Tab-separated table of C-alpha atoms in Angstrom:
chain	number	residue	atom	x	y	z
V	296	UNK	CA	27.784	21.961	31.282
V	297	UNK	CA	25.474	24.156	29.253
V	298	UNK	CA	25.261	21.445	26.651
V	299	UNK	CA	23.961	18.996	29.286
V	300	UNK	CA	21.373	21.503	30.551
V	301	UNK	CA	20.070	22.151	27.016
V	302	UNK	CA	19.954	18.428	26.336
V	303	UNK	CA	17.865	17.846	29.462
V	304	UNK	CA	15.452	20.671	28.538
V	305	UNK	CA	15.058	19.344	25.023
V	306	UNK	CA	14.415	15.820	26.396
V	307	UNK	CA	11.902	17.125	28.901
V	308	UNK	CA	10.080	19.160	26.258
V	309	UNK	CA	9.969	16.165	23.963
V	310	UNK	CA	8.519	14.028	26.721
V	311	UNK	CA	5.824	16.601	27.454
V	312	UNK	CA	4.907	16.827	23.800
V	313	UNK	CA	4.754	13.038	23.525
V	314	UNK	CA	2.496	12.856	26.571
V	315	UNK	CA	0.185	15.523	25.161
V	316	UNK	CA	0.069	13.636	21.873
V	317	UNK	CA	-0.989	10.436	23.666
V	318	UNK	CA	-3.740	12.259	25.558
V	319	UNK	CA	-5.005	13.711	22.281
V	320	UNK	CA	-4.978	10.387	20.403
V	321	UNK	CA	-6.574	8.195	23.087
V	322	UNK	CA	-10.402	8.649	22.982
V	323	UNK	CA	-12.083	9.967	26.033
V	324	UNK	CA	-14.570	7.822	27.941
V	325	UNK	CA	-18.121	8.888	27.136
V	326	UNK	CA	-20.696	8.943	29.905
V	327	UNK	CA	-24.339	8.571	28.883
V	328	UNK	CA	-27.384	9.564	30.864
V	329	UNK	CA	-30.977	8.285	30.555
V	330	UNK	CA	-31.840	11.344	28.545
V	331	UNK	CA	-29.441	10.184	25.824
V	332	UNK	CA	-31.295	6.832	25.384
V	333	UNK	CA	-33.999	6.818	22.687
V	334	UNK	CA	-37.354	6.860	24.437
V	335	UNK	CA	-39.549	5.650	21.545
V	336	UNK	CA	-40.161	1.874	21.749
V	337	UNK	CA	-41.730	-0.281	19.022
V	338	UNK	CA	-43.843	-3.276	20.084
V	339	UNK	CA	-44.236	-6.077	17.570
V	340	UNK	CA	-47.330	-8.230	18.066
V	341	UNK	CA	-47.345	-11.924	17.297
V	342	UNK	CA	-48.805	-12.526	13.837
V	343	UNK	CA	-52.576	-13.132	13.990
V	344	UNK	CA	-53.496	-16.252	12.055
V	345	UNK	CA	-57.013	-16.699	10.726
V	346	UNK	CA	-58.623	-19.661	9.032
V	347	UNK	CA	-61.962	-20.356	7.360
V	348	UNK	CA	-64.485	-22.448	9.232
V	349	UNK	CA	-68.135	-23.419	8.742
V	350	UNK	CA	-70.393	-22.605	11.688
V	351	UNK	CA	-74.157	-22.256	12.142
V	352	UNK	CA	-75.378	-18.668	11.689
V	353	UNK	CA	-78.475	-17.191	13.328
V	354	UNK	CA	-80.643	-18.500	10.472
V	355	UNK	CA	-79.345	-22.081	10.976
V	356	UNK	CA	-77.279	-22.041	7.759
V	357	UNK	CA	-73.769	-23.354	7.706
V	358	UNK	CA	-71.788	-20.198	6.955
V	359	UNK	CA	-68.147	-19.623	6.092
V	360	UNK	CA	-66.508	-17.275	8.546
V	361	UNK	CA	-63.020	-16.825	9.960
V	362	UNK	CA	-61.609	-17.688	13.377
V	363	UNK	CA	-58.249	-16.942	14.967
V	364	UNK	CA	-56.026	-20.002	15.172
V	365	UNK	CA	-52.760	-20.895	16.924
V	366	UNK	CA	-51.463	-23.625	14.631
V	367	UNK	CA	-50.253	-23.840	11.036
V	368	UNK	CA	-49.175	-27.491	10.917
V	369	UNK	CA	-52.066	-29.293	9.090
V	370	UNK	CA	-52.740	-31.981	11.739
V	371	UNK	CA	-52.744	-29.477	14.599
V	372	UNK	CA	-54.748	-26.946	12.628
V	373	UNK	CA	-57.358	-29.583	11.732
V	374	UNK	CA	-57.688	-30.590	15.364
V	375	UNK	CA	-58.029	-26.963	16.492
V	376	UNK	CA	-60.747	-26.210	13.937
V	377	UNK	CA	-62.698	-29.353	14.838
V	378	UNK	CA	-62.501	-28.439	18.535
V	379	UNK	CA	-64.026	-25.033	17.713
V	380	UNK	CA	-66.900	-26.899	16.025
V	381	UNK	CA	-67.720	-28.776	19.250
V	382	UNK	CA	-70.460	-27.243	21.396
V	383	UNK	CA	-69.319	-26.105	24.880
V	384	UNK	CA	-65.733	-26.955	23.884
V	385	UNK	CA	-62.587	-25.354	25.233
V	386	UNK	CA	-62.116	-23.442	21.925
V	387	UNK	CA	-65.575	-21.895	21.789
V	388	UNK	CA	-64.242	-18.520	22.844
V	389	UNK	CA	-62.842	-18.188	19.295
V	390	UNK	CA	-66.322	-18.321	17.716
V	391	UNK	CA	-67.396	-14.866	16.396
V	392	UNK	CA	-70.605	-13.246	17.500
V	393	UNK	CA	-73.662	-14.446	15.570
V	394	UNK	CA	-72.378	-17.990	15.045
V	395	UNK	CA	-72.459	-21.250	16.995
V	396	UNK	CA	-70.811	-24.646	17.036
V	397	UNK	CA	-72.617	-27.645	15.592
V	398	UNK	CA	-70.900	-30.813	16.799
V	399	UNK	CA	-72.463	-32.378	19.946
V	400	UNK	CA	-70.863	-31.479	23.264
V	401	UNK	CA	-68.478	-34.019	24.777
V	402	UNK	CA	-67.424	-35.183	21.294
V	403	UNK	CA	-63.768	-36.129	21.424
V	404	UNK	CA	-61.236	-36.313	18.626
V	405	UNK	CA	-59.441	-39.623	19.038
V	406	UNK	CA	-56.909	-39.358	16.225
V	407	UNK	CA	-56.060	-37.422	13.065
V	408	UNK	CA	-53.899	-38.542	10.163
V	409	UNK	CA	-53.076	-36.808	6.893
V	410	UNK	CA	-51.668	-38.544	3.828
V	411	UNK	CA	-51.329	-36.650	0.550
V	412	UNK	CA	-54.663	-34.849	0.084
V	413	UNK	CA	-56.630	-37.155	2.414
V	414	UNK	CA	-57.375	-36.564	6.047
V	415	UNK	CA	-58.702	-39.333	8.385
V	416	UNK	CA	-60.389	-38.295	11.610
V	417	UNK	CA	-61.608	-40.690	14.306
V	418	UNK	CA	-64.307	-39.265	16.616
V	419	UNK	CA	-65.830	-40.629	19.793
V	420	UNK	CA	-69.380	-41.986	19.668
V	421	UNK	CA	-70.759	-38.717	21.044
V	422	UNK	CA	-70.478	-37.312	17.492
V	423	UNK	CA	-73.761	-39.062	16.634
V	424	UNK	CA	-75.700	-37.730	19.682
V	425	UNK	CA	-77.635	-35.199	17.638
V	426	UNK	CA	-81.150	-34.578	16.298
V	427	UNK	CA	-81.924	-36.341	13.041
V	428	UNK	CA	-82.378	-33.049	11.142
V	429	UNK	CA	-78.801	-32.048	11.943
V	430	UNK	CA	-77.110	-35.370	11.231
V	431	UNK	CA	-76.240	-34.416	7.678
V	432	UNK	CA	-75.355	-30.868	8.720
V	433	UNK	CA	-72.534	-31.956	11.039
V	434	UNK	CA	-70.964	-34.032	8.238
V	435	UNK	CA	-71.135	-30.988	5.927
V	436	UNK	CA	-69.544	-28.764	8.587
V	437	UNK	CA	-66.709	-31.238	9.129
V	438	UNK	CA	-65.991	-31.821	5.427
V	439	UNK	CA	-66.213	-28.187	4.325
V	440	UNK	CA	-64.096	-26.972	7.245
V	441	UNK	CA	-61.303	-29.534	6.790
V	442	UNK	CA	-61.143	-29.021	3.036
V	443	UNK	CA	-60.431	-25.331	3.629
V	444	UNK	CA	-56.957	-26.448	4.782
V	445	UNK	CA	-54.411	-26.249	1.960
V	446	UNK	CA	-54.045	-29.433	-0.081
V	447	UNK	CA	-56.800	-31.347	1.786
V	448	UNK	CA	-59.481	-32.474	-0.648
V	449	UNK	CA	-60.914	-35.653	0.851
V	450	UNK	CA	-62.090	-36.722	4.312
V	451	UNK	CA	-62.728	-40.088	5.899
V	452	UNK	CA	-64.760	-39.940	9.111
V	453	UNK	CA	-64.375	-42.683	11.702
V	454	UNK	CA	-66.445	-43.225	14.832
V	455	UNK	CA	-64.669	-45.279	17.478
V	456	UNK	CA	-62.460	-46.849	14.794
V	457	UNK	CA	-65.184	-47.662	12.210
V	458	UNK	CA	-65.687	-45.704	8.970
V	459	UNK	CA	-68.995	-43.800	9.075
V	460	UNK	CA	-70.983	-44.911	6.007
V	461	UNK	CA	-74.541	-44.467	7.310
V	462	UNK	CA	-76.130	-41.880	9.578
V	463	UNK	CA	-77.900	-43.862	12.322
V	464	UNK	CA	-81.134	-41.826	12.625
V	465	UNK	CA	-81.817	-40.510	9.143
V	466	UNK	CA	-80.404	-43.679	7.546
V	467	UNK	CA	-78.614	-41.580	4.920
V	468	UNK	CA	-75.805	-43.502	3.233
V	469	UNK	CA	-72.428	-41.822	2.974
V	470	UNK	CA	-69.487	-42.653	0.700
V	471	UNK	CA	-66.488	-43.847	2.703
V	472	UNK	CA	-64.405	-40.975	1.269
V	473	UNK	CA	-66.097	-37.566	1.484
V	474	UNK	CA	-65.410	-34.315	-0.353
V	475	UNK	CA	-67.382	-31.166	-1.252
V	476	UNK	CA	-69.491	-33.126	-3.721
V	477	UNK	CA	-71.729	-33.994	-0.736
V	478	UNK	CA	-73.095	-30.442	-0.949
V	479	UNK	CA	-74.036	-28.023	1.845
V	480	UNK	CA	-77.267	-26.249	2.917
V	481	UNK	CA	-78.976	-28.343	0.241
V	482	UNK	CA	-82.039	-27.179	-1.698
V	483	UNK	CA	-83.945	-29.449	-4.077
V	484	UNK	CA	-85.845	-28.162	-7.122
V	485	UNK	CA	-86.503	-31.551	-8.728
V	486	UNK	CA	-89.408	-32.854	-10.757
V	487	UNK	CA	-87.755	-36.168	-11.516
V	488	UNK	CA	-84.369	-37.866	-11.325
V	489	UNK	CA	-83.410	-37.208	-14.987
V	490	UNK	CA	-80.875	-34.554	-16.032
V	491	UNK	CA	-80.110	-33.604	-12.426
V	492	UNK	CA	-77.515	-30.878	-12.039
V	493	UNK	CA	-76.121	-29.690	-8.767
V	494	UNK	CA	-74.331	-26.348	-8.251
V	495	UNK	CA	-73.157	-24.541	-5.156
V	496	UNK	CA	-74.003	-20.814	-5.059
V	497	UNK	CA	-72.392	-18.524	-2.454
V	498	UNK	CA	-74.842	-15.989	-1.092
V	499	UNK	CA	-74.150	-13.202	1.414
V	500	UNK	CA	-75.230	-13.319	5.045
V	501	UNK	CA	-75.211	-10.310	7.362
V	502	UNK	CA	-74.820	-10.049	11.140
V	503	UNK	CA	-74.511	-6.561	12.708
V	504	UNK	CA	-73.334	-5.170	9.324
V	505	UNK	CA	-70.607	-7.797	9.059
V	506	UNK	CA	-70.872	-9.838	5.854
V	507	UNK	CA	-70.023	-13.498	5.363
V	508	UNK	CA	-70.638	-16.200	2.788
V	509	UNK	CA	-73.353	-18.840	2.884
V	510	UNK	CA	-72.963	-21.646	0.284
V	511	UNK	CA	-76.188	-23.270	-0.905
V	512	UNK	CA	-76.026	-26.436	-3.039
V	513	UNK	CA	-78.989	-26.564	-5.404
V	514	UNK	CA	-80.243	-29.687	-7.171
V	515	UNK	CA	-82.393	-29.074	-10.251
V	516	UNK	CA	-83.557	-30.587	-13.534
V	517	UNK	CA	-81.719	-28.681	-16.221
V	518	UNK	CA	-79.127	-29.068	-18.966
V	519	UNK	CA	-77.787	-25.510	-18.559
V	520	UNK	CA	-74.113	-24.904	-18.001
V	521	UNK	CA	-73.205	-24.410	-14.344
V	522	UNK	CA	-71.807	-20.907	-14.919
V	523	UNK	CA	-75.095	-19.823	-16.432
V	524	UNK	CA	-77.017	-21.348	-13.509
V	525	UNK	CA	-74.832	-19.494	-10.983
V	526	UNK	CA	-75.291	-16.095	-12.700
V	527	UNK	CA	-79.064	-16.589	-13.012
V	528	UNK	CA	-79.401	-17.694	-9.375
V	529	UNK	CA	-77.382	-14.772	-8.036
V	530	UNK	CA	-79.227	-12.289	-10.264
V	531	UNK	CA	-82.650	-13.636	-9.252
V	532	UNK	CA	-81.781	-13.665	-5.556
V	533	UNK	CA	-82.274	-16.467	-3.039
V	534	UNK	CA	-85.476	-18.319	-2.317
V	535	UNK	CA	-88.116	-16.310	-0.495
V	536	UNK	CA	-87.591	-16.024	3.282
V	537	UNK	CA	-83.995	-17.267	3.320
V	538	UNK	CA	-82.560	-13.969	4.656
V	539	UNK	CA	-79.687	-14.301	2.230
V	540	UNK	CA	-78.508	-11.677	-0.243
V	541	UNK	CA	-76.685	-11.339	-3.518
V	542	UNK	CA	-74.855	-8.201	-4.599
V	543	UNK	CA	-75.361	-9.090	-8.261
V	544	UNK	CA	-77.735	-6.722	-10.028
V	545	UNK	CA	-81.029	-8.375	-11.034
V	546	UNK	CA	-80.532	-7.196	-14.656
V	547	UNK	CA	-77.191	-9.032	-14.999
V	548	UNK	CA	-76.991	-11.336	-18.048
V	549	UNK	CA	-74.358	-13.839	-19.004
V	550	UNK	CA	-73.061	-12.903	-22.468
């Protein structure tokens, strides 16, 4: 009888110990309150993309500045930049202060195609609705802007399906394929048509203490190397009254 009682006590004690062991081993449920949640949040903005574009500055020079863009694919980027160049266009809010679009309002981009390093752009006829003195300027703005896009070196401009090879008002002939050899903000210092050298010098423009580049293509009679011409031009400063600057000291010499 006593043996049975002791056996029951031992069994009961073992059961209790086993139950306590289970309680100890099984993790307790953890309750969290709002105060346990980290309160510091980090906001990640969408990457801001900027691209070079050539717009008219307050001195009527085509100047290289930057605009915020939404596209990276070459065709879409080209279209976006061209739309910024159109006066009163839907993308004009991206133009920085001190600059203005150059392409005539209501100009439409009919198609864009890129093959290797060549871009073909077909514009509506409104592209040519501009004063004669700005006919060449709009071509420069288009070519220099589009060739800022990686790998694009050459441009063919169409108007309503036909390649633009002559400006209707100024009668200036254009090559069918355009590149930066057409020059920009041109200045002529020629006495004759022999030994003509052209070089593009980048001066500094300033609007409200914000600096930007203004390229000026100079045509002159000389047999000097282009590097020497550039250093001399920057050291001597721009032509009188141009409102452009150079940060190169006037005593700089090319050794």
